[in-house]
Amino acid sequence: MNDTASSETDRLARQTESVFDLQAFFPYLVRVFYTDVTNALAEIYTRDHSLAPSEWRTMAILGQHGHLRAAEIVERSSMDKVSVSRAVKKMHERGLLEKQNNTKDGRSSLLCLSGEGRAVYDDIVPKVLAAEQRMLAGVLPEDIAAFHRVMRAIRDNLN
Amino acid sequence: MNDTASSETDRLARQTESVFDLQAFFPYLVRVFYTDVTNALAEIYTRDHSLAPSEWRTMAILGQHGHLRAAEIVERSSMDKVSVSRAVKKMHERGLLEKQNNTKDGRSSLLCLSGEGRAVYDDIVPKVLAAEQRMLAGVLPEDIAAFHRVMRAIRDNLN
DNA sequence: CCAGCTTAGTTTCATATGTAACTAAGTCAA
DNA sequence: TTGACTTAGTTACATATGAAACTAAGCTGG
């Protein structure tokens, strides 16, 4: 196709009712940004400990609060229950977490990290905190505060 | 498990070298935020036109610039070439885009939206722009500017 | 020209993720 | 107590995604 036809198409594109520039579209920018952030992080726990994102998130919750039911991990991690169920299963198989019968409710177990699980947790935590520092290096605190405000406001607007 | 054991675990958790609170961890907040934003958007193009995210992104690029090679869509959309290849294939099958032989290079085709494709595009664009407005409603312009600065700075920090 | 390297795009394979159906257990009212 | 409803977690299915291998075409130095 030659330049004339290309310009013609661009003209037709421009004359459409709505001018739309993907590169300036807020949700697009958020996606690109998110992808970079999440990949930088996944790099750490995948390379060093072969954890899937859902497994790392489960570990992060259990490192902070032990003896949780799966449903409590769901709440605190914003993952759905299927992801948590699978993460728990895999981590249990790998010996990273322990299940105890919930005497109060036979449908669920109480979950916590095993010794090995905590060792992995203790290895990962400083690394991801360092990665967080690296990302945020040089960013003005007031800009970070604004960033948090925007995230909260948009989530509220979306209900 | 009883309360005593639970407290014991929490104590052990607290004594770990690094205190780590997932809910306050920047990459976690970004993920939760991103998920909400992207789902709000996907709702529109999926419900109304059964487009996958990668298809919508491809359409968004082609709506703006026609007669592109797949590689050019890859560059402009931050998707990988596999996703673009699949999106293009599906949209072509559905008659949403047209392929023309690239006389300059037999390995690639030049892509643009078909009439039907442009009709879908023209239907979606105002809806997603409205959704963008809804998200950002009431957010201070200076906070949005700060948000953009933070995204740029972090992406730079990550290279 | 033509053998070896590079590039564009596709396919294959492994894995991730979400919805819906399902199983097992608990609750509650009659 | 027991049958209908609810809840916790799992499994099945469909689809998404990305890395790596592959195919076809183009380029380049000799």
Tab-separated table of C-alpha atoms (C1' of nucleotides) in Angstrom:
chain	number	residue	atom	x	y	z
A	1	MET	CA	0.000	0.000	0.000
A	2	ASN	CA	1.332	3.455	-0.851
A	3	ASP	CA	1.499	6.670	1.101
A	4	THR	CA	-1.582	8.172	-0.494
A	5	ALA	CA	-3.808	5.302	0.591
A	6	SER	CA	-2.261	5.422	4.031
A	7	SER	CA	-3.039	9.112	4.413
A	8	GLU	CA	-6.565	8.482	3.197
A	9	THR	CA	-7.078	5.909	5.934
A	10	ASP	CA	-5.661	8.253	8.527
A	11	ARG	CA	-8.025	10.965	7.324
A	12	LEU	CA	-10.969	8.584	7.625
A	13	ALA	CA	-9.777	7.571	11.066
A	14	ARG	CA	-9.527	11.175	12.136
A	15	GLN	CA	-13.000	12.025	10.938
A	16	THR	CA	-14.563	9.421	13.209
A	17	GLU	CA	-16.822	10.994	15.843
A	18	SER	CA	-14.463	10.353	18.725
A	19	VAL	CA	-10.792	11.071	18.587
A	20	PHE	CA	-9.159	8.398	20.636
A	21	ASP	CA	-5.522	8.160	21.562
A	22	LEU	CA	-4.678	4.887	23.275
A	23	GLN	CA	-1.332	6.203	24.520
A	24	ALA	CA	-3.139	8.909	26.479
A	25	PHE	CA	-5.952	6.700	27.724
A	26	PHE	CA	-5.778	6.381	31.474
A	27	PRO	CA	-6.638	2.671	31.780
A	28	TYR	CA	-4.037	1.856	29.138
A	29	LEU	CA	-1.321	3.722	31.017
A	30	VAL	CA	-2.317	1.955	34.209
A	31	ARG	CA	-2.038	-1.416	32.522
A	32	VAL	CA	1.417	-0.742	31.112
A	33	PHE	CA	2.561	0.586	34.462
A	34	TYR	CA	1.088	-2.319	36.377
A	35	THR	CA	2.732	-4.820	34.053
A	36	ASP	CA	6.171	-3.359	34.704
A	37	VAL	CA	5.661	-3.222	38.454
A	38	THR	CA	4.284	-6.733	38.742
A	39	ASN	CA	6.977	-8.221	36.500
A	40	ALA	CA	9.743	-6.590	38.498
A	41	LEU	CA	8.322	-8.181	41.601
A	42	ALA	CA	7.539	-11.591	40.136
A	43	GLU	CA	11.126	-11.754	38.959
A	44	ILE	CA	12.186	-12.019	42.614
A	45	TYR	CA	9.924	-14.710	44.032
A	46	THR	CA	9.782	-16.750	40.827
A	47	ARG	CA	13.507	-16.827	40.168
A	48	ASP	CA	14.519	-17.495	43.764
A	49	HIS	CA	11.733	-19.785	44.942
A	50	SER	CA	9.590	-20.802	41.960
A	51	LEU	CA	6.508	-19.282	43.517
A	52	ALA	CA	3.527	-18.269	41.418
A	53	PRO	CA	2.095	-14.823	42.112
A	54	SER	CA	-0.874	-16.318	43.956
A	55	GLU	CA	1.489	-18.405	46.072
A	56	TRP	CA	3.611	-15.420	47.012
A	57	ARG	CA	0.495	-13.444	47.959
A	58	THR	CA	-0.771	-16.311	50.089
A	59	MET	CA	2.601	-16.537	51.767
A	60	ALA	CA	2.638	-12.797	52.372
A	61	ILE	CA	-0.675	-13.028	54.224
A	62	LEU	CA	0.265	-16.085	56.238
A	63	GLY	CA	3.598	-14.572	57.175
A	64	GLN	CA	1.748	-11.772	58.848
A	65	HIS	CA	-1.177	-13.677	60.344
A	66	GLY	CA	-1.075	-17.424	60.893
A	67	HIS	CA	-3.960	-19.823	61.508
A	68	LEU	CA	-6.253	-18.347	58.927
A	69	ARG	CA	-8.987	-20.060	57.008
A	70	ALA	CA	-8.750	-19.940	53.219
A	71	ALA	CA	-11.634	-17.475	53.142
A	72	GLU	CA	-9.647	-15.059	55.286
A	73	ILE	CA	-6.773	-15.200	52.830
A	74	VAL	CA	-9.252	-14.455	50.060
A	75	GLU	CA	-10.429	-11.325	51.900
A	76	ARG	CA	-6.984	-10.022	52.670
A	77	SER	CA	-5.391	-10.731	49.312
A	78	SER	CA	-8.094	-9.659	46.850
A	79	MET	CA	-7.704	-12.982	45.097
A	80	ASP	CA	-10.639	-15.208	44.342
A	81	LYS	CA	-11.166	-18.406	46.251
A	82	VAL	CA	-10.138	-20.631	43.371
A	83	SER	CA	-6.714	-19.030	43.163
A	84	VAL	CA	-6.255	-19.315	46.902
A	85	SER	CA	-7.361	-22.939	46.906
A	86	ARG	CA	-4.830	-23.783	44.228
A	87	ALA	CA	-2.033	-21.799	45.847
A	88	VAL	CA	-2.664	-23.481	49.196
A	89	LYS	CA	-2.710	-26.923	47.618
A	90	LYS	CA	0.603	-26.396	45.866
A	91	MET	CA	2.303	-24.846	48.864
A	92	HIS	CA	1.078	-27.685	51.048
A	93	GLU	CA	2.472	-30.226	48.606
A	94	ARG	CA	5.793	-28.376	48.660
A	95	GLY	CA	5.773	-28.339	52.440
A	96	LEU	CA	5.613	-24.564	52.665
A	97	LEU	CA	2.446	-24.471	54.713
A	98	GLU	CA	0.632	-26.581	57.269
A	99	LYS	CA	-3.043	-27.364	57.609
A	100	GLN	CA	-4.719	-27.961	60.916
A	101	ASN	CA	-8.241	-29.172	61.358
A	102	ASN	CA	-10.600	-26.429	62.301
A	103	THR	CA	-12.411	-27.946	65.270
A	104	LYS	CA	-15.016	-25.205	65.028
A	105	ASP	CA	-15.931	-25.937	61.390
A	106	GLY	CA	-15.107	-29.164	59.585
A	107	ARG	CA	-15.392	-27.538	56.176
A	108	SER	CA	-12.267	-25.468	56.526
A	109	SER	CA	-8.709	-25.876	57.797
A	110	LEU	CA	-6.522	-23.407	59.624
A	111	LEU	CA	-3.449	-22.545	57.618
A	112	CYS	CA	-0.024	-21.294	58.585
A	113	LEU	CA	3.500	-21.319	57.184
A	114	SER	CA	5.716	-24.293	57.984
A	115	GLY	CA	9.277	-23.719	59.134
A	116	GLU	CA	10.423	-24.034	55.568
A	117	GLY	CA	7.668	-21.706	54.458
A	118	ARG	CA	8.769	-19.100	56.945
A	119	ALA	CA	12.369	-19.449	55.806
A	120	VAL	CA	11.271	-18.711	52.247
A	121	TYR	CA	9.162	-15.807	53.501
A	122	ASP	CA	12.092	-14.384	55.450
A	123	ASP	CA	14.233	-14.619	52.356
A	124	ILE	CA	11.722	-12.940	50.068
A	125	VAL	CA	10.452	-10.125	52.264
A	126	PRO	CA	13.646	-8.038	52.411
A	127	LYS	CA	14.114	-8.505	48.685
A	128	VAL	CA	10.660	-7.279	47.733
A	129	LEU	CA	10.900	-4.404	50.187
A	130	ALA	CA	14.183	-3.444	48.563
A	131	ALA	CA	12.520	-3.668	45.164
A	132	GLU	CA	9.747	-1.397	46.411
A	133	GLN	CA	12.342	1.120	47.608
A	134	ARG	CA	14.119	0.952	44.271
A	135	MET	CA	10.895	1.660	42.386
A	136	LEU	CA	9.994	4.586	44.558
A	137	ALA	CA	13.479	6.042	44.738
A	138	GLY	CA	13.456	9.751	44.081
A	139	VAL	CA	9.684	10.016	43.940
A	140	LEU	CA	8.401	12.920	46.007
A	141	PRO	CA	6.445	11.851	49.099
A	142	GLU	CA	3.656	14.264	48.214
A	143	ASP	CA	3.410	12.673	44.767
A	144	ILE	CA	3.156	9.251	46.378
A	145	ALA	CA	0.435	10.577	48.657
A	146	ALA	CA	-1.400	11.931	45.612
A	147	PHE	CA	-0.975	8.572	43.894
A	148	HIS	CA	-2.669	6.855	46.812
A	149	ARG	CA	-5.465	9.426	46.808
A	150	VAL	CA	-6.079	8.832	43.115
A	151	MET	CA	-6.171	5.059	43.534
A	152	ARG	CA	-8.643	5.380	46.382
A	153	ALA	CA	-10.830	7.906	44.588
A	154	ILE	CA	-11.016	5.859	41.413
A	155	ARG	CA	-11.794	2.668	43.274
A	156	ASP	CA	-14.565	4.547	45.074
A	157	ASN	CA	-15.897	5.890	41.789
A	158	LEU	CA	-16.007	2.353	40.439
A	159	ASN	CA	-17.669	1.111	43.663
B	1	MET	CA	-6.615	-24.311	67.190
B	2	ASN	CA	-7.140	-22.091	70.204
B	3	ASP	CA	-6.407	-18.442	70.855
B	4	THR	CA	-3.185	-19.116	72.708
B	5	ALA	CA	-1.634	-20.969	69.806
B	6	SER	CA	-2.863	-18.291	67.445
B	7	SER	CA	-1.204	-15.551	69.481
B	8	GLU	CA	1.961	-17.584	69.615
B	9	THR	CA	2.068	-17.775	65.832
B	10	ASP	CA	1.439	-14.071	65.530
B	11	ARG	CA	4.263	-13.417	67.962
B	12	LEU	CA	6.584	-15.595	65.881
B	13	ALA	CA	5.449	-13.798	62.781
B	14	ARG	CA	6.161	-10.440	64.361
B	15	GLN	CA	9.626	-11.404	65.440
B	16	THR	CA	10.688	-12.158	61.870
B	17	GLU	CA	13.439	-9.813	60.697
B	18	SER	CA	11.257	-7.834	58.334
B	19	VAL	CA	7.844	-6.593	59.240
B	20	PHE	CA	5.811	-6.859	56.121
B	21	ASP	CA	2.287	-5.597	55.601
B	22	LEU	CA	0.848	-6.697	52.278
B	23	GLN	CA	-1.981	-4.151	52.469
B	24	ALA	CA	0.567	-1.337	52.579
B	25	PHE	CA	2.891	-2.810	49.948
B	26	PHE	CA	2.959	-0.576	46.920
B	27	PRO	CA	2.949	-3.280	44.209
B	28	TYR	CA	0.017	-4.960	45.922
B	29	LEU	CA	-2.013	-1.760	45.941
B	30	VAL	CA	-1.184	-1.225	42.291
B	31	ARG	CA	-2.388	-4.684	41.413
B	32	VAL	CA	-5.699	-4.305	43.225
B	33	PHE	CA	-6.212	-0.920	41.639
B	34	TYR	CA	-5.290	-2.139	38.174
B	35	THR	CA	-7.668	-5.067	38.469
B	36	ASP	CA	-10.601	-2.787	39.210
B	37	VAL	CA	-9.755	-0.383	36.418
B	38	THR	CA	-9.225	-3.050	33.813
B	39	ASN	CA	-12.356	-4.969	34.769
B	40	ALA	CA	-14.484	-1.847	34.555
B	41	LEU	CA	-13.219	-1.326	31.052
B	42	ALA	CA	-13.367	-4.925	29.883
B	43	GLU	CA	-16.987	-4.981	30.976
B	44	ILE	CA	-17.744	-2.567	28.131
B	45	TYR	CA	-16.071	-4.133	25.123
B	46	THR	CA	-16.689	-7.702	26.213
B	47	ARG	CA	-20.376	-7.327	26.994
B	48	ASP	CA	-21.182	-5.262	23.911
B	49	HIS	CA	-18.926	-6.810	21.303
B	50	SER	CA	-17.356	-9.967	22.718
B	51	LEU	CA	-13.887	-8.590	22.257
B	52	ALA	CA	-10.951	-9.889	24.249
B	53	PRO	CA	-8.700	-7.266	25.823
B	54	SER	CA	-6.015	-7.866	23.215
B	55	GLU	CA	-8.596	-7.465	20.455
B	56	TRP	CA	-9.853	-4.206	21.850
B	57	ARG	CA	-6.287	-2.886	22.130
B	58	THR	CA	-5.546	-3.902	18.563
B	59	MET	CA	-8.710	-2.180	17.433
B	60	ALA	CA	-7.811	0.934	19.392
B	61	ILE	CA	-4.501	1.175	17.570
B	62	LEU	CA	-5.934	0.467	14.139
B	63	GLY	CA	-8.735	2.951	14.698
B	64	GLN	CA	-6.149	5.643	15.065
B	65	HIS	CA	-3.620	4.522	12.454
B	66	GLY	CA	-4.554	2.175	9.644
B	67	HIS	CA	-2.282	0.147	7.362
B	68	LEU	CA	0.064	-0.984	10.068
B	69	ARG	CA	2.129	-4.108	10.191
B	70	ALA	CA	1.612	-6.391	13.178
B	71	ALA	CA	4.976	-5.332	14.572
B	72	GLU	CA	3.817	-1.728	14.638
B	73	ILE	CA	0.779	-2.746	16.680
B	74	VAL	CA	3.096	-4.555	19.054
B	75	GLU	CA	5.140	-1.379	19.571
B	76	ARG	CA	2.177	0.883	20.117
B	77	SER	CA	0.156	-1.421	22.345
B	78	SER	CA	2.811	-2.848	24.688
B	79	MET	CA	1.496	-6.314	23.907
B	80	ASP	CA	3.736	-9.111	22.787
B	81	LYS	CA	3.671	-10.332	19.236
B	82	VAL	CA	1.910	-13.577	20.105
B	83	SER	CA	-1.063	-11.717	21.567
B	84	VAL	CA	-1.230	-9.417	18.579
B	85	SER	CA	-1.002	-12.319	16.155
B	86	ARG	CA	-3.899	-14.067	17.842
B	87	ALA	CA	-5.989	-10.913	18.138
B	88	VAL	CA	-5.480	-10.120	14.461
B	89	LYS	CA	-6.372	-13.659	13.429
B	90	LYS	CA	-9.609	-13.631	15.385
B	91	MET	CA	-10.628	-10.168	14.255
B	92	HIS	CA	-9.916	-11.112	10.664
B	93	GLU	CA	-12.090	-14.216	10.984
B	94	ARG	CA	-14.855	-12.052	12.423
B	95	GLY	CA	-14.476	-9.588	9.575
B	96	LEU	CA	-13.424	-6.737	11.829
B	97	LEU	CA	-10.159	-6.095	10.066
B	98	GLU	CA	-8.686	-6.413	6.612
B	99	LYS	CA	-5.284	-7.611	5.534
B	100	GLN	CA	-3.497	-6.321	2.494
B	101	ASN	CA	-0.329	-7.758	1.081
B	102	ASN	CA	2.688	-5.711	1.901
B	103	THR	CA	4.304	-5.321	-1.494
B	104	LYS	CA	7.454	-4.123	0.212
B	105	ASP	CA	7.843	-7.193	2.437
B	106	GLY	CA	6.156	-10.508	1.818
B	107	ARG	CA	6.502	-11.607	5.420
B	108	SER	CA	4.004	-9.119	6.745
B	109	SER	CA	0.577	-7.753	5.863
B	110	LEU	CA	-0.797	-4.276	6.250
B	111	LEU	CA	-3.748	-4.215	8.602
B	112	CYS	CA	-6.687	-1.888	8.975
B	113	LEU	CA	-10.214	-1.974	10.314
B	114	SER	CA	-12.997	-3.087	8.004
B	115	GLY	CA	-16.213	-1.095	7.780
B	116	GLU	CA	-17.706	-3.352	10.382
B	117	GLY	CA	-14.595	-3.035	12.498
B	118	ARG	CA	-14.827	0.730	12.388
B	119	ALA	CA	-18.493	0.584	13.346
B	120	VAL	CA	-17.577	-1.426	16.426
B	121	TYR	CA	-14.754	0.992	17.167
B	122	ASP	CA	-17.062	3.975	16.861
B	123	ASP	CA	-19.482	2.317	19.238
B	124	ILE	CA	-16.869	1.469	21.843
B	125	VAL	CA	-14.785	4.630	21.882
B	126	PRO	CA	-17.364	6.999	23.390
B	127	LYS	CA	-18.272	4.366	25.953
B	128	VAL	CA	-14.734	3.828	27.177
B	129	LEU	CA	-14.069	7.557	27.190
B	130	ALA	CA	-17.188	7.976	29.325
B	131	ALA	CA	-15.925	5.231	31.629
B	132	GLU	CA	-12.598	7.030	31.905
B	133	GLN	CA	-14.411	10.235	32.861
B	134	ARG	CA	-16.455	8.365	35.435
B	135	MET	CA	-13.350	6.922	37.053
B	136	LEU	CA	-11.596	10.240	37.207
B	137	ALA	CA	-14.636	12.221	38.315
B	138	GLY	CA	-13.817	14.482	41.217
B	139	VAL	CA	-10.112	13.699	41.168
B	140	LEU	CA	-8.008	16.856	41.389
B	141	PRO	CA	-6.092	17.627	38.178
B	142	GLU	CA	-2.912	18.160	40.182
B	143	ASP	CA	-3.341	14.708	41.728
B	144	ILE	CA	-3.747	13.213	38.277
B	145	ALA	CA	-0.616	15.020	37.173
B	146	ALA	CA	1.219	13.618	40.197
B	147	PHE	CA	-0.127	10.165	39.350
B	148	HIS	CA	1.380	10.424	35.879
B	149	ARG	CA	4.678	11.626	37.310
B	150	VAL	CA	4.809	8.665	39.666
B	151	MET	CA	4.072	6.182	36.893
B	152	ARG	CA	6.797	7.687	34.747
B	153	ALA	CA	9.348	7.852	37.551
B	154	ILE	CA	8.772	4.250	38.587
B	155	ARG	CA	8.947	2.979	35.050
B	156	ASP	CA	12.228	4.876	34.667
B	157	ASN	CA	13.524	3.394	37.905
B	158	LEU	CA	12.697	-0.062	36.635
B	159	ASN	CA	14.294	0.740	33.239
C	1	DC	C1'	23.669	-16.304	-7.369
C	2	DC	C1'	23.392	-18.513	-2.988
C	3	DA	C1'	24.575	-19.945	1.815
C	4	DG	C1'	24.105	-18.208	6.165
C	5	DC	C1'	22.137	-14.829	9.076
C	6	DT	C1'	18.148	-11.897	10.435
C	7	DT	C1'	13.334	-10.685	10.794
C	8	DA	C1'	7.922	-11.171	10.815
C	9	DG	C1'	4.646	-13.721	12.183
C	10	DT	C1'	2.631	-18.332	13.691
C	11	DT	C1'	2.261	-22.467	16.308
C	12	DT	C1'	3.174	-25.288	20.250
C	13	DC	C1'	3.440	-26.030	24.882
C	14	DA	C1'	3.048	-25.007	29.590
C	15	DT	C1'	0.826	-22.380	32.893
C	16	DA	C1'	-2.548	-18.860	34.698
C	17	DT	C1'	-7.012	-17.354	35.635
C	18	DG	C1'	-12.048	-16.970	36.175
C	19	DT	C1'	-16.942	-18.860	36.068
C	20	DA	C1'	-19.828	-22.245	37.165
C	21	DA	C1'	-20.849	-26.725	38.837
C	22	DC	C1'	-20.062	-29.635	42.496
C	23	DT	C1'	-19.113	-31.885	47.312
C	24	DA	C1'	-19.052	-31.820	52.060
C	25	DA	C1'	-20.340	-29.633	56.185
C	26	DG	C1'	-23.043	-26.507	58.956
C	27	DT	C1'	-27.367	-24.015	60.289
C	28	DC	C1'	-31.986	-23.395	61.284
C	29	DA	C1'	-36.853	-23.711	61.548
C	30	DA	C1'	-40.676	-26.748	61.965
D	1	DT	C1'	-34.369	-34.577	64.288
D	2	DT	C1'	-34.555	-33.770	59.788
D	3	DG	C1'	-35.078	-31.563	55.327
D	4	DA	C1'	-34.194	-27.135	52.998
D	5	DC	C1'	-31.020	-23.681	52.643
D	6	DT	C1'	-26.311	-21.723	53.139
D	7	DT	C1'	-21.341	-21.749	53.218
D	8	DA	C1'	-16.235	-23.436	52.459
D	9	DG	C1'	-13.519	-25.207	49.496
D	10	DT	C1'	-12.539	-28.051	45.229
D	11	DT	C1'	-12.942	-29.561	40.583
D	12	DA	C1'	-14.016	-29.003	35.655
D	13	DC	C1'	-14.122	-26.297	31.898
D	14	DA	C1'	-13.033	-22.515	29.011
D	15	DT	C1'	-10.034	-19.077	27.863
D	16	DA	C1'	-5.782	-16.119	28.431
D	17	DT	C1'	-1.015	-15.503	28.338
D	18	DG	C1'	3.939	-15.903	27.499
D	19	DA	C1'	8.340	-18.348	26.233
D	20	DA	C1'	10.441	-20.848	22.917
D	21	DA	C1'	10.495	-23.352	18.664
D	22	DC	C1'	9.306	-23.013	14.123
D	23	DT	C1'	8.267	-21.315	9.113
D	24	DA	C1'	8.615	-18.288	5.484
D	25	DA	C1'	10.700	-14.348	3.571
D	26	DG	C1'	14.252	-10.961	3.123
D	27	DC	C1'	19.057	-9.458	3.324
D	28	DT	C1'	24.096	-9.628	2.650
D	29	DG	C1'	28.893	-10.795	1.786
D	30	DG	C1'	31.440	-13.444	-1.058
